[in-house]
Amino acid sequence: MRIVMQPARRSEKVVNKHYEDTIASPVDIDANAHLLEPRVVEQLKQLFPSGQAQMWGVVPGKKDVNVAQVKKMSPGDWVFFTGDKKLYFGGTIALMWRSSDLAEELWQTNGEGQTWEYMYALSGTRGFGIPVAEIRSLLGWNPNRNIMGITVLSEEESDILQTYLTLDPAPSAVQQNDVQQDEEAVAAYDGELERKATRAQRGEQAALKRRLLPGLTGECALCGRELPGTFLIGAHIKKRAMCTDDEKRDLTNIAMLACTLGCDALYEHGYVTVAEGGGIQVSPLAAVIPEIDTHIQERLTGRTVTWWTPQREPYYQWHRTHTFKELPPA
């Protein structure tokens, strides 16, 4: 998954109008089918059974300056909308196509007479509130660097951001080239297929589990069930990969017990979080996946996490702002 930075500053009147027209209000596929190639309509309907899709587009730019970046993008990549000094919206590129007819219908043309004809539809979208300055620091960019045009990040930068913000892939068109490249990569790889954890990390994890679970059984911090230790893990409240060394050594506060019967995965992927004071907060996006919604309704809704303390609050706060799945902004 490559990550694309899409400048779209909503403080600009035109940009905000486009956002309201085709992101906040998804585009009706049937109503615009006459402006698209039949194969595009068919793919859109397969990817979006509701018949509506969030769409965006890119203009060629002067001397086609944006086209080189567009050619680096493909279905399955992740797009962040940036503007007014923050990342505020993102999702998976489900499908890409070119249509000046549909772009003009949706957004007309800009001052140079160009339209946003390099189009894409988004799936699995969610809201964010991450300052661009935080991203600059994370990726080691120049403190004065701004995201001026559409930009495809390097694989290394994309991997860092995917881990940092727990970007789960959503449905997208499968490209035959991807399948072939994956098979060739696996066939060509002759290294170890299993990576060994370092002794230090194993020691830290063992000490953490002993601290959290002194006996044979324990209570899941999220659902409150008393379970054998086999079904409980020491779950980091803040993503471990993003903890400082001092935070990793804060064994008293950095983690909680979470069960492997669903709660750990729901927290890890941001479908639930813990509000200040301990109340469990449920992502509105959980409702679109019935199996997840059922678990939450039966086990988690209305619960208060007794593991919450003022000392653990900074770690819960990080999870709320970086991992929890918010609705896209209206």
mmCIF file of N, CA and C in Angstrom, residues 19 25 42 44 50 76 91 94 107 110 115 118 121 165 170 177 179 181 191 223 229 250 311 315 324:
data_model
loop_
_atom_site.group_PDB
_atom_site.id
_atom_site.type_symbol
_atom_site.label_atom_id
_atom_site.label_comp_id
_atom_site.label_asym_id
_atom_site.label_seq_id
_atom_site.Cartn_x
_atom_site.Cartn_y
_atom_site.Cartn_z
ATOM 1 N N TYR A 19 -15.892 19.046 -1.913
ATOM 2 C CA TYR A 19 -15.942 18.050 -0.837
ATOM 3 C C TYR A 19 -17.399 17.757 -0.451
ATOM 4 N N SER A 25 -21.442 13.972 0.293
ATOM 5 C CA SER A 25 -22.628 13.433 -0.393
ATOM 6 C C SER A 25 -22.137 12.546 -1.528
ATOM 7 N N GLU A 42 -19.632 -0.987 -14.311
ATOM 8 C CA GLU A 42 -19.754 -2.344 -13.743
ATOM 9 C C GLU A 42 -18.866 -2.512 -12.516
ATOM 10 N N LEU A 44 -17.677 -0.145 -10.531
ATOM 11 C CA LEU A 44 -18.173 0.689 -9.428
ATOM 12 C C LEU A 44 -19.343 0.013 -8.711
ATOM 13 N N SER A 50 -24.242 -0.253 -2.642
ATOM 14 C CA SER A 50 -25.263 0.733 -2.292
ATOM 15 C C SER A 50 -25.649 1.610 -3.473
ATOM 16 N N GLY A 76 -6.089 0.249 -4.135
ATOM 17 C CA GLY A 76 -5.461 -0.369 -2.967
ATOM 18 C C GLY A 76 -4.571 0.590 -2.211
ATOM 19 N N GLY A 91 -8.904 7.390 2.983
ATOM 20 C CA GLY A 91 -9.547 6.133 2.630
ATOM 21 C C GLY A 91 -8.768 5.417 1.541
ATOM 22 N N ALA A 94 -10.463 2.756 -4.266
ATOM 23 C CA ALA A 94 -11.152 1.538 -4.702
ATOM 24 C C ALA A 94 -11.017 1.331 -6.198
ATOM 25 N N TRP A 107 -17.780 18.863 -11.159
ATOM 26 C CA TRP A 107 -16.984 19.967 -10.597
ATOM 27 C C TRP A 107 -16.727 21.109 -11.576
ATOM 28 N N ASN A 110 -11.579 24.539 -13.812
ATOM 29 C CA ASN A 110 -10.887 25.547 -13.001
ATOM 30 C C ASN A 110 -10.564 26.779 -13.856
ATOM 31 N N THR A 115 -10.267 20.322 -16.053
ATOM 32 C CA THR A 115 -11.158 19.694 -15.097
ATOM 33 C C THR A 115 -10.433 18.552 -14.391
ATOM 34 N N TYR A 118 -8.732 13.000 -13.884
ATOM 35 C CA TYR A 118 -8.121 11.769 -13.352
ATOM 36 C C TYR A 118 -8.844 11.442 -12.048
ATOM 37 N N ALA A 121 -12.452 6.626 -6.871
ATOM 38 C CA ALA A 121 -13.496 6.412 -5.860
ATOM 39 C C ALA A 121 -12.841 5.853 -4.609
ATOM 40 N N LEU A 165 -0.900 5.034 11.994
ATOM 41 C CA LEU A 165 -2.316 5.393 12.055
ATOM 42 C C LEU A 165 -3.249 4.196 11.838
ATOM 43 N N ALA A 170 -9.361 -1.403 2.583
ATOM 44 C CA ALA A 170 -10.782 -1.607 2.293
ATOM 45 C C ALA A 170 -10.910 -2.169 0.876
ATOM 46 N N ASN A 177 -1.842 -7.327 -12.553
ATOM 47 C CA ASN A 177 -0.405 -7.109 -12.368
ATOM 48 C C ASN A 177 0.017 -7.348 -10.927
ATOM 49 N N VAL A 179 -1.301 -9.461 -8.715
ATOM 50 C CA VAL A 179 -1.237 -10.885 -8.442
ATOM 51 C C VAL A 179 0.063 -11.463 -8.985
ATOM 52 N N GLN A 181 2.887 -9.870 -9.697
ATOM 53 C CA GLN A 181 4.043 -9.349 -8.971
ATOM 54 C C GLN A 181 4.197 -10.022 -7.614
ATOM 55 N N GLY A 191 15.014 -15.658 1.808
ATOM 56 C CA GLY A 191 15.381 -15.393 3.198
ATOM 57 C C GLY A 191 14.511 -16.168 4.167
ATOM 58 N N CYS A 223 -14.125 -6.090 28.023
ATOM 59 C CA CYS A 223 -15.437 -6.739 28.176
ATOM 60 C C CYS A 223 -15.713 -7.181 29.614
ATOM 61 N N GLY A 229 -5.684 -17.300 31.647
ATOM 62 C CA GLY A 229 -4.613 -16.468 31.105
ATOM 63 C C GLY A 229 -4.287 -16.759 29.657
ATOM 64 N N ASP A 250 7.379 1.610 31.090
ATOM 65 C CA ASP A 250 6.336 1.998 32.052
ATOM 66 C C ASP A 250 5.331 0.849 32.181
ATOM 67 N N GLN A 311 -2.938 8.233 35.264
ATOM 68 C CA GLN A 311 -1.597 7.905 34.773
ATOM 69 C C GLN A 311 -1.650 7.220 33.409
ATOM 70 N N TYR A 315 -1.863 7.620 27.408
ATOM 71 C CA TYR A 315 -1.799 6.535 26.419
ATOM 72 C C TYR A 315 -3.163 6.305 25.765
ATOM 73 N N PHE A 324 -8.395 5.358 16.779
ATOM 74 C CA PHE A 324 -9.865 5.261 16.785
ATOM 75 C C PHE A 324 -10.441 5.739 15.449
#
